[in-house]
Amino acid sequence: MQLRFLATDQVDQLNLNQVNRLIYQLAGFEVNHTKKSFKKFLSQENLYQVGAFVDNKLVGLASLFVIGKIEYTTGLIEGVVVDKNHRRQGIGRAMMQTLIEKAKGLNLVFVDLTSNPTRVTANKFYQKLGFKKRDTNVYRLKL
Ligand SMILES: CC(C)(COP(=O)(O)OP(=O)(O)OC[C@H]1O[C@@H](n2cnc3c(N)ncnc32)[C@H](O)[C@@H]1OP(=O)(O)O)[C@@H](O)C(=O)NCCC(=O)NCCS
């Protein structure tokens, strides 16, 4: 297994069907990224996007967004998914460790994430990696 930070100039070598398959496994709905839209996603300045590859096939994705808040800078981990045929092999853990090392290197104060309680596996996974549940309310305004 190989981990790489994905950059816009690597998108032409990526199988976008595999990107979209992973997003479907994460979100449960179709997101049909094209090379153009995925390049636009990757071009965000505050994004570190890791990809996991087995035999050159993309089998995992995880994003770290750097959030410059008024009081300090933190990280937000999003979009963590491992292809269902490759789970329980340490790939998720390896992607998370890579992003956490990146966050430490950037001197971020915290790394935050959210995970719906119905995602039982993911909640076990994050707790196993040392993430502690925070007592806060999560709000969203639908636009
Ligand atoms: C959550 C997810 C990313 C984990 O990826 P993974 O590569 O299978 O995880 P790892 O093999 O690195 O597991 C690391 C540890 O997490 C825990 N864990 C992972 N899967 C688990 C499961 N099914 N049941 C219990 N614990 C589990 C274990 O402690 C495991 O360590 P161990 O194998 O030494 O016991 C993967 O299950 C996934 O893609 N789920 C669907 C998408 C999703 O829900 N993403 C999170 C959105 S918030």
CSV table of C-alpha atoms and ligand atoms in Angstrom, one decimal:
chain,number,residue,atom,x,y,z
A,1,MET,CA,0.0,0.0,0.0
A,2,GLN,CA,1.2,3.5,-0.9
A,3,LEU,CA,0.1,6.8,0.4
A,4,ARG,CA,0.4,10.0,-1.6
A,5,PHE,CA,-0.7,13.6,-1.3
A,6,LEU,CA,-2.8,14.2,-4.4
A,7,ALA,CA,-2.0,17.3,-6.5
A,8,THR,CA,-3.8,18.8,-9.4
A,9,ASP,CA,-1.1,17.7,-11.9
A,10,GLN,CA,-1.7,14.0,-10.9
A,11,VAL,CA,-5.4,14.0,-11.8
A,12,ASP,CA,-4.8,13.0,-15.4
A,13,GLN,CA,-3.3,9.7,-14.1
A,14,LEU,CA,-6.2,9.1,-11.7
A,15,ASN,CA,-9.2,6.8,-12.3
A,16,LEU,CA,-12.1,9.2,-11.7
A,17,ASN,CA,-14.5,6.2,-11.6
A,18,GLN,CA,-12.6,5.0,-8.5
A,19,VAL,CA,-12.8,8.5,-6.9
A,20,ASN,CA,-16.5,8.5,-7.5
A,21,ARG,CA,-16.9,4.9,-6.2
A,22,LEU,CA,-15.2,5.9,-3.0
A,23,ILE,CA,-17.3,9.1,-2.6
A,24,TYR,CA,-20.5,7.0,-3.1
A,25,GLN,CA,-19.3,4.6,-0.3
A,26,LEU,CA,-18.7,7.6,1.9
A,27,ALA,CA,-21.7,9.7,1.3
A,28,GLY,CA,-24.3,7.2,0.0
A,29,PHE,CA,-25.1,9.4,-3.0
A,30,GLU,CA,-23.5,9.9,-6.4
A,31,VAL,CA,-21.0,12.7,-7.0
A,32,ASN,CA,-19.8,12.5,-10.5
A,33,HIS,CA,-16.4,14.3,-10.4
A,34,THR,CA,-14.9,15.0,-13.7
A,35,LYS,CA,-11.1,15.6,-14.0
A,36,LYS,CA,-11.9,19.3,-14.2
A,37,SER,CA,-14.1,19.3,-11.0
A,38,PHE,CA,-11.7,17.1,-9.1
A,39,LYS,CA,-8.8,19.4,-10.1
A,40,LYS,CA,-10.8,22.3,-8.8
A,41,PHE,CA,-11.4,20.5,-5.5
A,42,LEU,CA,-7.7,19.7,-5.1
A,43,SER,CA,-6.6,23.2,-6.0
A,44,GLN,CA,-8.0,24.6,-2.7
A,45,GLU,CA,-5.1,26.2,-0.9
A,46,ASN,CA,-6.1,25.0,2.6
A,47,LEU,CA,-6.5,21.4,1.6
A,48,TYR,CA,-4.2,18.4,2.0
A,49,GLN,CA,-5.7,15.4,0.2
A,50,VAL,CA,-4.2,12.0,0.8
A,51,GLY,CA,-4.9,9.0,-1.5
A,52,ALA,CA,-4.1,5.3,-0.7
A,53,PHE,CA,-3.1,3.0,-3.5
A,54,VAL,CA,-2.9,-0.8,-3.7
A,55,ASP,CA,-1.3,-2.1,-6.9
A,56,ASN,CA,-1.7,1.5,-8.3
A,57,LYS,CA,-5.4,1.4,-7.7
A,58,LEU,CA,-7.0,4.2,-5.6
A,59,VAL,CA,-8.5,2.5,-2.5
A,60,GLY,CA,-8.7,5.3,0.1
A,61,LEU,CA,-9.2,9.0,0.4
A,62,ALA,CA,-9.0,11.5,3.4
A,63,SER,CA,-8.9,15.3,3.5
A,64,LEU,CA,-7.3,17.7,5.9
A,65,PHE,CA,-8.6,21.3,5.7
A,66,VAL,CA,-6.6,24.0,7.5
A,67,ILE,CA,-8.9,26.4,9.2
A,68,GLY,CA,-7.5,29.8,10.2
A,69,LYS,CA,-9.7,30.9,13.1
A,70,ILE,CA,-9.5,34.2,14.8
A,71,GLU,CA,-7.8,32.7,17.9
A,72,TYR,CA,-5.7,29.9,16.4
A,73,THR,CA,-5.4,27.6,13.4
A,74,THR,CA,-6.9,24.1,13.5
A,75,GLY,CA,-7.4,21.2,11.2
A,76,LEU,CA,-10.6,19.6,10.0
A,77,ILE,CA,-10.5,16.1,8.8
A,78,GLU,CA,-13.2,15.1,6.3
A,79,GLY,CA,-14.0,12.6,3.7
A,80,VAL,CA,-12.3,9.6,5.2
A,81,VAL,CA,-13.1,6.4,3.3
A,82,VAL,CA,-11.5,3.1,2.4
A,83,ASP,CA,-12.9,0.9,-0.4
A,84,LYS,CA,-15.0,-1.8,1.1
A,85,ASN,CA,-12.8,-4.5,-0.4
A,86,HIS,CA,-9.8,-3.1,1.4
A,87,ARG,CA,-11.1,-2.4,4.9
A,88,ARG,CA,-9.5,-3.7,8.1
A,89,GLN,CA,-6.1,-3.7,6.6
A,90,GLY,CA,-4.8,-0.6,8.4
A,91,ILE,CA,-5.3,1.7,5.4
A,92,GLY,CA,-7.6,4.1,7.2
A,93,ARG,CA,-5.3,4.3,10.2
A,94,ALA,CA,-2.3,5.0,7.9
A,95,MET,CA,-4.1,7.8,6.0
A,96,MET,CA,-5.1,9.4,9.4
A,97,GLN,CA,-1.6,9.1,10.7
A,98,THR,CA,-0.3,10.9,7.6
A,99,LEU,CA,-2.8,13.7,8.0
A,100,ILE,CA,-2.1,14.0,11.8
A,101,GLU,CA,1.7,14.2,11.1
A,102,LYS,CA,1.0,16.9,8.5
A,103,ALA,CA,-1.2,18.8,11.0
A,104,LYS,CA,1.6,18.6,13.6
A,105,GLY,CA,4.1,19.9,11.0
A,106,LEU,CA,1.8,22.9,10.3
A,107,ASN,CA,1.7,23.6,14.1
A,108,LEU,CA,-2.1,23.2,14.2
A,109,VAL,CA,-3.5,23.3,17.7
A,110,PHE,CA,-6.2,20.7,17.2
A,111,VAL,CA,-7.6,18.4,14.6
A,112,ASP,CA,-11.4,18.2,14.6
A,113,LEU,CA,-13.8,15.9,12.9
A,114,THR,CA,-17.4,14.9,13.2
A,115,SER,CA,-19.0,11.5,12.6
A,116,ASN,CA,-22.6,10.6,12.8
A,117,PRO,CA,-23.4,8.2,15.6
A,118,THR,CA,-25.0,5.8,13.1
A,119,ARG,CA,-21.5,5.3,11.6
A,120,VAL,CA,-20.7,2.8,14.3
A,121,THR,CA,-17.4,1.5,12.7
A,122,ALA,CA,-16.1,5.0,12.0
A,123,ASN,CA,-16.8,6.1,15.6
A,124,LYS,CA,-14.9,3.1,16.9
A,125,PHE,CA,-12.1,3.8,14.4
A,126,TYR,CA,-11.7,7.5,15.4
A,127,GLN,CA,-11.8,6.6,19.1
A,128,LYS,CA,-9.2,3.9,18.6
A,129,LEU,CA,-7.0,6.6,17.0
A,130,GLY,CA,-7.2,8.8,20.1
A,131,PHE,CA,-9.9,11.2,19.1
A,132,LYS,CA,-12.0,12.3,22.1
A,133,LYS,CA,-15.7,13.1,21.9
A,134,ARG,CA,-16.3,16.8,22.6
A,135,ASP,CA,-19.3,18.1,24.4
A,136,THR,CA,-20.6,20.6,21.9
A,137,ASN,CA,-23.6,21.1,19.7
A,138,VAL,CA,-23.1,20.8,16.0
A,139,TYR,CA,-25.4,23.1,13.9
A,140,ARG,CA,-26.1,23.5,10.3
A,141,LEU,CA,-28.2,26.0,8.4
A,142,LYS,CA,-29.7,24.5,5.2
A,143,LEU,CA,-29.3,27.0,2.3
B,1,LIG,C1,-14.0,4.0,8.9
B,1,LIG,C2,-13.0,3.4,7.9
B,1,LIG,C3,-12.4,4.6,7.1
B,1,LIG,C4,-11.9,2.6,8.5
B,1,LIG,O1,-11.0,2.2,7.6
B,1,LIG,P1,-10.1,0.9,7.7
B,1,LIG,O2,-9.0,1.0,6.7
B,1,LIG,O3,-11.0,-0.3,7.5
B,1,LIG,O4,-9.6,1.0,9.2
B,1,LIG,P2,-8.2,0.3,9.8
B,1,LIG,O5,-8.1,-1.1,9.2
B,1,LIG,O6,-7.1,1.2,9.6
B,1,LIG,O7,-8.6,0.2,11.3
B,1,LIG,C5,-8.0,0.9,12.4
B,1,LIG,C6,-8.7,0.5,13.7
B,1,LIG,O8,-10.0,1.0,13.7
B,1,LIG,C7,-10.9,0.1,14.3
B,1,LIG,N1,-11.8,-0.5,13.4
B,1,LIG,C8,-11.8,-0.4,12.0
B,1,LIG,N2,-12.8,-1.0,11.5
B,1,LIG,C9,-13.5,-1.6,12.5
B,1,LIG,C10,-14.7,-2.3,12.6
B,1,LIG,N3,-15.4,-2.7,11.5
B,1,LIG,N4,-15.2,-2.7,13.8
B,1,LIG,C11,-14.5,-2.4,14.9
B,1,LIG,N5,-13.4,-1.6,14.9
B,1,LIG,C12,-12.9,-1.2,13.7
B,1,LIG,C13,-10.0,-1.0,14.9
B,1,LIG,O9,-9.6,-0.7,16.2
B,1,LIG,C14,-8.8,-1.0,13.9
B,1,LIG,O10,-7.6,-1.5,14.4
B,1,LIG,P3,-7.4,-3.1,14.4
B,1,LIG,O11,-7.7,-3.6,13.0
B,1,LIG,O12,-5.9,-3.2,14.7
B,1,LIG,O13,-8.3,-3.7,15.4
B,1,LIG,C15,-13.8,2.5,6.9
B,1,LIG,O14,-14.5,1.5,7.6
B,1,LIG,C16,-14.8,3.2,6.0
B,1,LIG,O15,-14.4,3.7,4.9
B,1,LIG,N6,-16.1,3.3,6.3
B,1,LIG,C17,-17.1,3.9,5.4
B,1,LIG,C18,-16.9,5.4,5.3
B,1,LIG,C19,-17.1,6.1,6.6
B,1,LIG,O16,-17.9,5.8,7.4
B,1,LIG,N7,-16.1,7.0,6.8
B,1,LIG,C20,-16.1,7.9,8.0
B,1,LIG,C21,-17.0,9.1,7.8
B,1,LIG,S1,-17.1,10.1,9.2
